[in-house]
C-alpha cells in the first residue's frame, strides 16, 4: 500500500537551555497544521514547567519503511533491584553476555538527550557525540497519520514505536531503557530475539534519572549505517499491541508508590477526630486543646440560638431535602435565605450552593467558557482554580494583588468574547486583602466581569462584617461569593449578584443544578446566624480587637505578625519543621495547623492561626508564648 505524501513534524522545547519536552509524528499533509499546533500546546502545558523556547520542524519524509511492532510482555517487579535483575536476565537472553556491566552503565548514566551506543563485547561507546548520544527519530505508529497526537505523553505508546525501530536497525542486538520521568518507574528491555519486555519497576519513584543504551555487535568499525537508519530513515510501526490490563497487584503498587512519595516528602495528611467542647476548645485524643484554627470566626457555630434554629428547621422540614434546587429541593427556607442574603449584602439577588467550594466552581464555570478569558490572582483559593479549569476558558494568572500586572494582561484580552477577573477578597493563607477599588476600576476600564470570593471576609471585614466592599467603602463586584460555613457558623456557599447573573447561575451552573439542595438544618442555622450578625455588629469589632491583641503578643516576642483580618500567618519555611512545630504546639495544648504545599508553595510552609471572637485574651497570650517557644 502506498502512503501518499507524508510529513515529519517534530517539536522540541526547552527552558534556560534545559530540555523540557519533545515529541514527533509522521502525518498526512492535511493533518500537519493541527498536529503542529497540538505539539506546541503539549509543550506549553508540560508538567516540567513552561518552556522559553520551542522548535518546530516540518519536513518531507521521502519513502517510508513499514515494520511490525515487537511483541510485548510485562514483567512485574516491585523494587528497583528486582527490576534490574530481570533486565539483566533479558539482556543476557538477547545475547549480551556482559549484561551486568550494561546495567551498571545505565544506572550511572549522566543525563543525555539520546542513547548510548555500546558494543556488546568490548562495552566501548561508539556514539560520535557522547554528551548528546544517538537519537532514534523519524518514526510513528502506522494508521494514525490523519489523527491528532494525544495531549500528553503516553510512555508505552511512544516507547514501543521507538524500540521497534531500534530493534530493526542494522547491528543493534538489544536495548535497555529507564525513563527520566520521576513518576514513571516502568522501563523495558527490547530486542528482535526476545521482543519488548516492560519491567514495572526499574528505579525509585521520584528519581528523575533515566537513560537508554542501544547494545550493538559488529559495527565498531563503522557506525554510520546504523546511525543513519536510526536518525533518518522514516519508519511506520504496524500492529502495536494494545497494553494488556496490568495485574491488580501492580495497579495497587503504583498507588502505594505515590503514597510513599507523599510520606517521604513531609506532605502526608490524614484526618483527626475532634470532639467540639465549650467555646473555641475541643477534645483531641482525650485531651482538651485550644483551637486556633477554626473558621468559626464569630463563634456562631455554637451559639445556642443558631443551634436551635438548625434543630427547628430539621423538625419542620426534615433532615434532607431529597432533591436538587430545580426539581424538588427548594423549600421555603431556601427562598428565605436567598432573600436575606441579598438584603444583607445589598444586592439584587443571591443564589445558595451546598458549599463555598461549589459556589466558586459553579459560578465561574457558568459565566466563562471556551473563547473567554479568566484573569486569576496567583494565590487564589483552590476552588477558584478548579472553577477556572472546569470552565474551559483560557486562564491568565496575574501576580498576587498586582493591579499593574492585571491591567497589562487585561489590555491584551480585548478580542476575547468575555473577560472575567476573579480574586479572593481575603486570601486564605496570608489573610491579606484584594485592592478592590483598583480592581473594579480596571474591570470597568477593560469591560470585564468581576468575581470576589469573600469567604474569609464575611463577618470579618467592614464595620458590620459585610466584607471587602464595606471595608473599602466601594461598590461590590459583579459577583460576590461568600460562605455560610465560616463566620456564619453553618454550612453552604452563596453568590450575591444582579438578577440577570443570578438567572445565569440558576440556568447554567452545574454545581447548582446537579446537587441536592442544602439541608434544612444548615439553611435554618444560616438564616439565624445572619440575623444575629445584623443585630449584633459589635461581634465583628470584638474579633478585630482580639486579632490585634494576638498579633501584638507575637510581635512582643519578636515574631513578625501583621494582619487586617482574622488570619495570622506565622512563616516557618521548611515543610518538616512546620509539621514538628505544630506537633509541639499540640503537646502544649494548642491546635494550630501547619500549612504546606500544595496549599502554599513549596518551602513556604507556615503556621496559620485563625482568631475567633470567642477566644479569651489569656488563651491568646498563652498561644503566642507557645508559638515563640516551639518555633525557636
Ligand atoms: N532516541 C534515543 N534516546 C532517547 C530518545 C530518542 N528519541 N529519547 C529519549 N532518549 C533517552 C534519553 O537519554 C532519556 O533520558 C532516556 O532515553 C529516557 O527517555 O512500556 O519515557 O523519554 O510502559 O524518559 C518506557 C515505557 C518509557 C515502558 C521510556 O523514556 C512501558 C521513556 P524517556
Ligand atoms: Mg522523559
JSON list of N, CA, C and O and ligand atoms in Angstrom, two decimals, residues 48 153 179-181, ligand 2:
[
{"chain": "A", "resi": 48, "resn": "UNK", "atom": "N", "xyz": [6.77, 19.77, 33.50]},
{"chain": "A", "resi": 48, "resn": "UNK", "atom": "CA", "xyz": [8.09, 20.24, 33.94]},
{"chain": "A", "resi": 48, "resn": "UNK", "atom": "C", "xyz": [8.16, 21.77, 33.98]},
{"chain": "A", "resi": 48, "resn": "UNK", "atom": "O", "xyz": [9.16, 22.33, 34.40]},
{"chain": "A", "resi": 153, "resn": "UNK", "atom": "N", "xyz": [2.04, 12.88, 27.13]},
{"chain": "A", "resi": 153, "resn": "UNK", "atom": "CA", "xyz": [2.90, 11.77, 26.76]},
{"chain": "A", "resi": 153, "resn": "UNK", "atom": "C", "xyz": [2.28, 10.44, 27.19]},
{"chain": "A", "resi": 153, "resn": "UNK", "atom": "O", "xyz": [1.89, 10.27, 28.33]},
{"chain": "A", "resi": 179, "resn": "UNK", "atom": "N", "xyz": [13.01, 5.46, 32.03]},
{"chain": "A", "resi": 179, "resn": "UNK", "atom": "CA", "xyz": [12.50, 6.81, 31.77]},
{"chain": "A", "resi": 179, "resn": "UNK", "atom": "C", "xyz": [13.15, 7.82, 32.71]},
{"chain": "A", "resi": 179, "resn": "UNK", "atom": "O", "xyz": [13.50, 7.48, 33.84]},
{"chain": "A", "resi": 180, "resn": "UNK", "atom": "N", "xyz": [13.30, 9.06, 32.22]},
{"chain": "A", "resi": 180, "resn": "UNK", "atom": "CA", "xyz": [13.81, 10.10, 33.12]},
{"chain": "A", "resi": 180, "resn": "UNK", "atom": "C", "xyz": [12.67, 10.85, 33.81]},
{"chain": "A", "resi": 180, "resn": "UNK", "atom": "O", "xyz": [12.88, 11.82, 34.53]},
{"chain": "A", "resi": 181, "resn": "UNK", "atom": "N", "xyz": [11.45, 10.40, 33.57]},
{"chain": "A", "resi": 181, "resn": "UNK", "atom": "CA", "xyz": [10.29, 10.98, 34.24]},
{"chain": "A", "resi": 181, "resn": "UNK", "atom": "C", "xyz": [10.29, 10.49, 35.70]},
{"chain": "A", "resi": 181, "resn": "UNK", "atom": "O", "xyz": [10.24, 9.30, 35.94]},
{"chain": "B", "resi": 2, "resn": "LIG", "atom": "MG1", "xyz": [11.40, 11.63, 29.52]}
]
